[in-house]
PDB file of C-alpha atoms in Angstrom:
ATOM      1  CA  UNK A 278       0.283  -0.078  -0.060  1.00 39.00           C
ATOM      2  CA  UNK A 279       1.432   3.403  -0.768  1.00 44.00           C
ATOM      3  CA  UNK A 280       0.078   6.791  -0.345  1.00 45.00           C
ATOM      4  CA  UNK A 281       1.025  10.083  -2.678  1.00 47.00           C
ATOM      5  CA  UNK A 282       3.963  10.551  -0.024  1.00 48.00           C
ATOM      6  CA  UNK A 283       5.907   8.017  -1.648  1.00 52.00           C
ATOM      7  CA  UNK A 284       5.313   9.030  -5.610  1.00 55.00           C
ATOM      8  CA  UNK A 285       8.164  12.072  -5.372  1.00 60.00           C
ATOM      9  CA  UNK A 286      10.448   9.581  -3.702  1.00 66.00           C
ATOM     10  CA  UNK A 287       9.783   7.030  -6.399  1.00 78.00           C
ATOM     11  CA  UNK A 288      10.102   9.559  -9.188  1.00 80.00           C
ATOM     12  CA  UNK A 289      13.176  11.047  -7.503  1.00 84.00           C
ATOM     13  CA  UNK A 290      14.421   7.416  -7.691  1.00 87.00           C
ATOM     14  CA  UNK A 291      13.348   6.580 -11.195  1.00 88.00           C
ATOM     15  CA  UNK A 292      14.961   9.731 -12.165  1.00 89.00           C
ATOM     16  CA  UNK A 293      18.143   8.752 -10.331  1.00 92.00           C
ATOM     17  CA  UNK A 294      18.121   5.244 -11.767  1.00 93.00           C
ATOM     18  CA  UNK A 295      17.628   6.121 -15.212  1.00 92.00           C
ATOM     19  CA  UNK A 296      20.568   8.947 -15.425  1.00 94.00           C
ATOM     20  CA  UNK A 297      22.833   5.883 -13.588  1.00 95.00           C
ATOM     21  CA  UNK A 298      22.159   3.777 -16.612  1.00 94.00           C
ATOM     22  CA  UNK A 299      22.839   6.607 -18.793  1.00 93.00           C
ATOM     23  CA  UNK A 300      26.304   7.167 -17.287  1.00 95.00           C
ATOM     24  CA  UNK A 301      27.069   3.315 -17.100  1.00 94.00           C
ATOM     25  CA  UNK A 302      26.189   3.006 -20.840  1.00 93.00           C
ATOM     26  CA  UNK A 303      28.379   6.114 -21.626  1.00 93.00           C
ATOM     27  CA  UNK A 304      30.987   4.115 -19.823  1.00 94.00           C
ATOM     28  CA  UNK A 305      30.468   1.091 -21.657  1.00 93.00           C
ATOM     29  CA  UNK A 306      30.186   2.460 -24.989  1.00 92.00           C
ATOM     30  CA  UNK A 307      33.797   4.434 -24.472  1.00 93.00           C
ATOM     31  CA  UNK A 308      35.229   0.899 -23.344  1.00 93.00           C
ATOM     32  CA  UNK A 309      33.795  -0.817 -26.202  1.00 92.00           C
ATOM     33  CA  UNK A 310      35.539   1.518 -28.475  1.00 92.00           C
ATOM     34  CA  UNK A 311      38.630   0.974 -26.949  1.00 92.00           C
ATOM     35  CA  UNK A 312      38.009  -2.613 -27.413  1.00 91.00           C
ATOM     36  CA  UNK A 313      37.333  -2.463 -30.855  1.00 90.00           C
ATOM     37  CA  UNK A 314      40.789  -0.689 -31.391  1.00 91.00           C
ATOM     38  CA  UNK A 315      42.378  -3.261 -29.615  1.00 90.00           C
ATOM     39  CA  UNK A 316      40.821  -5.983 -31.424  1.00 87.00           C
ATOM     40  CA  UNK A 317      41.658  -4.172 -34.825  1.00 85.00           C
ATOM     41  CA  UNK A 318      45.391  -3.975 -33.821  1.00 87.00           C
ATOM     42  CA  UNK A 319      45.124  -7.679 -32.363  1.00 82.00           C
ATOM     43  CA  UNK A 320      46.486  -6.226 -29.129  1.00 86.00           C
ATOM     44  CA  UNK A 321      45.624  -9.677 -27.099  1.00 85.00           C
ATOM     45  CA  UNK A 322      46.810  -8.021 -23.859  1.00 90.00           C
ATOM     46  CA  UNK A 323      44.598  -4.699 -24.262  1.00 91.00           C
ATOM     47  CA  UNK A 324      41.505  -6.903 -25.410  1.00 89.00           C
ATOM     48  CA  UNK A 325      41.813  -8.783 -22.349  1.00 88.00           C
ATOM     49  CA  UNK A 326      42.048  -5.505 -20.236  1.00 92.00           C
ATOM     50  CA  UNK A 327      39.180  -3.948 -21.848  1.00 91.00           C
ATOM     51  CA  UNK A 328      37.095  -7.187 -21.226  1.00 89.00           C
ATOM     52  CA  UNK A 329      38.194  -7.212 -17.522  1.00 92.00           C
ATOM     53  CA  UNK A 330      37.117  -3.310 -17.606  1.00 94.00           C
ATOM     54  CA  UNK A 331      34.054  -4.000 -19.039  1.00 92.00           C
ATOM     55  CA  UNK A 332      32.278  -6.685 -16.790  1.00 92.00           C
ATOM     56  CA  UNK A 333      31.706  -4.691 -13.791  1.00 94.00           C
ATOM     57  CA  UNK A 334      30.236  -1.820 -15.660  1.00 94.00           C
ATOM     58  CA  UNK A 335      27.715  -4.646 -17.298  1.00 92.00           C
ATOM     59  CA  UNK A 336      27.195  -5.948 -13.894  1.00 93.00           C
ATOM     60  CA  UNK A 337      25.845  -2.593 -12.398  1.00 95.00           C
ATOM     61  CA  UNK A 338      23.789  -1.977 -15.717  1.00 92.00           C
ATOM     62  CA  UNK A 339      21.879  -5.072 -15.029  1.00 92.00           C
ATOM     63  CA  UNK A 340      21.604  -4.058 -11.549  1.00 94.00           C
ATOM     64  CA  UNK A 341      20.489  -0.582 -12.277  1.00 93.00           C
ATOM     65  CA  UNK A 342      17.923  -2.283 -14.889  1.00 91.00           C
ATOM     66  CA  UNK A 343      16.187  -4.519 -12.273  1.00 92.00           C
ATOM     67  CA  UNK A 344      15.889  -1.555  -9.975  1.00 92.00           C
ATOM     68  CA  UNK A 345      14.298   0.132 -12.685  1.00 90.00           C
ATOM     69  CA  UNK A 346      12.118  -2.358 -13.835  1.00 89.00           C
ATOM     70  CA  UNK A 347      10.794  -2.710 -10.474  1.00 87.00           C
ATOM     71  CA  UNK A 348      10.193   1.055  -9.956  1.00 85.00           C
ATOM     72  CA  UNK A 349       8.265   1.151 -13.338  1.00 83.00           C
ATOM     73  CA  UNK A 350       6.254  -2.249 -12.255  1.00 83.00           C
ATOM     74  CA  UNK A 351       4.638  -0.153  -9.146  1.00 78.00           C
ATOM     75  CA  UNK A 352       4.019   2.328 -11.812  1.00 74.00           C
ATOM     76  CA  UNK A 353       2.286  -0.075 -13.999  1.00 71.00           C
ATOM     77  CA  UNK A 354       0.599  -1.596 -10.975  1.00 68.00           C
ATOM     78  CA  UNK A 355      -1.480   1.301 -10.598  1.00 64.00           C
ATOM     79  CA  UNK A 356       0.243   1.739  -7.234  1.00 55.00           C
ATOM     80  CA  UNK A 357       1.272   5.467  -8.350  1.00 58.00           C
ATOM     81  CA  UNK A 358       0.270   7.892 -11.016  1.00 61.00           C
ATOM     82  CA  UNK A 359       3.184   8.993 -13.026  1.00 61.00           C
ATOM     83  CA  UNK A 360       3.913  12.378 -13.789  1.00 67.00           C
ATOM     84  CA  UNK A 361       6.018  14.365 -16.512  1.00 71.00           C
ATOM     85  CA  UNK A 362       9.267  13.059 -14.931  1.00 75.00           C
ATOM     86  CA  UNK A 363       8.222   9.416 -15.442  1.00 78.00           C
ATOM     87  CA  UNK A 364       7.555  10.122 -19.110  1.00 81.00           C
ATOM     88  CA  UNK A 365      10.852  11.404 -19.420  1.00 86.00           C
ATOM     89  CA  UNK A 366      12.619   8.366 -17.738  1.00 85.00           C
ATOM     90  CA  UNK A 367      11.043   6.356 -20.047  1.00 85.00           C
ATOM     91  CA  UNK A 368      12.016   8.366 -23.073  1.00 89.00           C
ATOM     92  CA  UNK A 369      15.433   8.024 -21.686  1.00 90.00           C
ATOM     93  CA  UNK A 370      15.093   4.688 -21.101  1.00 90.00           C
ATOM     94  CA  UNK A 371      14.461   4.026 -25.031  1.00 90.00           C
ATOM     95  CA  UNK A 372      17.388   6.071 -25.639  1.00 91.00           C
ATOM     96  CA  UNK A 373      19.408   3.797 -23.650  1.00 90.00           C
ATOM     97  CA  UNK A 374      17.965   0.657 -25.183  1.00 91.00           C
ATOM     98  CA  UNK A 375      18.757   1.846 -28.340  1.00 91.00           C
ATOM     99  CA  UNK A 376      22.249   2.223 -27.566  1.00 90.00           C
ATOM    100  CA  UNK A 377      22.509  -0.992 -25.730  1.00 89.00           C
ATOM    101  CA  UNK A 378      21.002  -2.386 -29.405  1.00 92.00           C
ATOM    102  CA  UNK A 379      24.031  -0.236 -31.079  1.00 91.00           C
ATOM    103  CA  UNK A 380      26.568  -2.101 -28.608  1.00 90.00           C
ATOM    104  CA  UNK A 381      25.322  -5.577 -29.176  1.00 90.00           C
ATOM    105  CA  UNK A 382      25.523  -5.110 -33.077  1.00 92.00           C
ATOM    106  CA  UNK A 383      29.132  -3.352 -32.336  1.00 90.00           C
ATOM    107  CA  UNK A 384      30.220  -6.653 -30.271  1.00 87.00           C
ATOM    108  CA  UNK A 385      28.794  -8.723 -33.242  1.00 89.00           C
ATOM    109  CA  UNK A 386      31.248  -7.185 -35.277  1.00 90.00           C
ATOM    110  CA  UNK A 387      34.130  -7.011 -32.948  1.00 87.00           C
ATOM    111  CA  UNK A 388      33.363 -10.759 -32.582  1.00 87.00           C
ATOM    112  CA  UNK A 389      33.623 -11.274 -36.634  1.00 89.00           C
ATOM    113  CA  UNK A 390      36.964  -9.137 -36.306  1.00 85.00           C
ATOM    114  CA  UNK A 391      38.128 -11.351 -33.649  1.00 83.00           C
ATOM    115  CA  UNK A 392      37.477 -14.816 -35.664  1.00 87.00           C
ATOM    116  CA  UNK A 393      38.790 -13.207 -38.851  1.00 85.00           C
ATOM    117  CA  UNK A 394      42.167 -12.265 -37.090  1.00 80.00           C
ATOM    118  CA  UNK A 395      42.279 -15.698 -35.621  1.00 81.00           C
ATOM    119  CA  UNK A 396      41.824 -17.516 -39.038  1.00 85.00           C
ATOM    120  CA  UNK A 397      44.599 -14.974 -40.232  1.00 83.00           C
ATOM    121  CA  UNK A 398      46.723 -16.044 -37.401  1.00 78.00           C
ATOM    122  CA  UNK A 399      46.046 -19.736 -37.702  1.00 80.00           C
ATOM    123  CA  UNK A 400      47.052 -19.569 -41.784  1.00 81.00           C
ATOM    124  CA  UNK A 401      50.228 -17.816 -40.774  1.00 78.00           C
ATOM    125  CA  UNK A 402      50.994 -20.361 -38.194  1.00 76.00           C
ATOM    126  CA  UNK A 403      50.482 -22.853 -40.568  1.00 76.00           C
ATOM    127  CA  UNK A 404      52.329 -21.332 -43.075  1.00 77.00           C
ATOM    128  CA  UNK A 405      55.796 -20.787 -41.099  1.00 77.00           C
ATOM    129  CA  UNK A 406      55.419 -24.560 -40.045  1.00 70.00           C
ATOM    130  CA  UNK A 407      55.402 -25.374 -43.654  1.00 73.00           C
ATOM    131  CA  UNK A 408      58.372 -23.402 -44.320  1.00 70.00           C
ATOM    132  CA  UNK A 409      60.193 -24.793 -41.641  1.00 72.00           C
ATOM    133  CA  UNK A 410      59.572 -28.525 -42.663  1.00 70.00           C
ATOM    134  CA  UNK A 411      60.987 -27.200 -46.306  1.00 68.00           C
ATOM    135  CA  UNK A 412      64.170 -25.463 -44.713  1.00 69.00           C
ATOM    136  CA  UNK A 413      64.627 -28.422 -42.871  1.00 68.00           C
ATOM    137  CA  UNK A 414      63.993 -30.800 -45.826  1.00 66.00           C
ATOM    138  CA  UNK A 415      66.344 -28.847 -48.066  1.00 64.00           C
ATOM    139  CA  UNK A 416      68.863 -28.265 -45.363  1.00 63.00           C
ATOM    140  CA  UNK A 417      69.666 -31.877 -44.713  1.00 60.00           C
ATOM    141  CA  UNK A 418      71.209 -32.342 -47.875  1.00 56.00           C
ATOM    142  CA  UNK A 419      74.964 -32.535 -47.744  1.00 57.00           C
ATOM    143  CA  UNK A 420      76.031 -30.947 -51.020  1.00 57.00           C
ATOM    144  CA  UNK A 421      73.507 -27.856 -50.326  1.00 53.00           C
ATOM    145  CA  UNK A 422      75.532 -25.213 -48.217  1.00 56.00           C
ATOM    146  CA  UNK A 423      72.404 -22.914 -48.510  1.00 58.00           C
ATOM    147  CA  UNK A 424      69.102 -24.117 -49.399  1.00 55.00           C
ATOM    148  CA  UNK A 425      67.713 -22.569 -52.454  1.00 57.00           C
ATOM    149  CA  UNK A 426      64.208 -24.148 -52.038  1.00 58.00           C
ATOM    150  CA  UNK A 427      64.054 -25.330 -55.351  1.00 59.00           C
ATOM    151  CA  UNK A 428      63.621 -28.886 -56.795  1.00 62.00           C
ATOM    152  CA  UNK A 429      66.446 -28.811 -59.152  1.00 59.00           C
ATOM    153  CA  UNK A 430      70.025 -27.183 -59.314  1.00 59.00           C
ATOM    154  CA  UNK A 431      69.918 -24.180 -61.139  1.00 52.00           C
TER     155      UNK A 431
END
């Protein structure tokens, strides 16, 4: 059971939570941009650092999102009447949801970049192994001081 005295408290709480979510999304976007740069540079150490920095921000965002849902539910259940700040909060929430969608799309692109980098690296490693085997095969000949990597003498 709530009375009109709780309404300003929940309105203010909703506004505070939405502002917190916006700040967390800004942090997450910044971390994601740095992560993308690290992925493009194939800097594994930096990628791991960005993932570690990102994890607590995502966790906080989930917690804030759950709190926002609980406050909104109190309005939806008719326990409180929304005012203008409620509608403003819903607008900000929609903006945050859009930013999260863009971030998920960017994450999918980053994952694709990492898979391509992994495949390229695997190909380079396979090529290096093949070249080393060829060098060993040609170097083991007693009459070839310097391997020429040719099958015939020139």
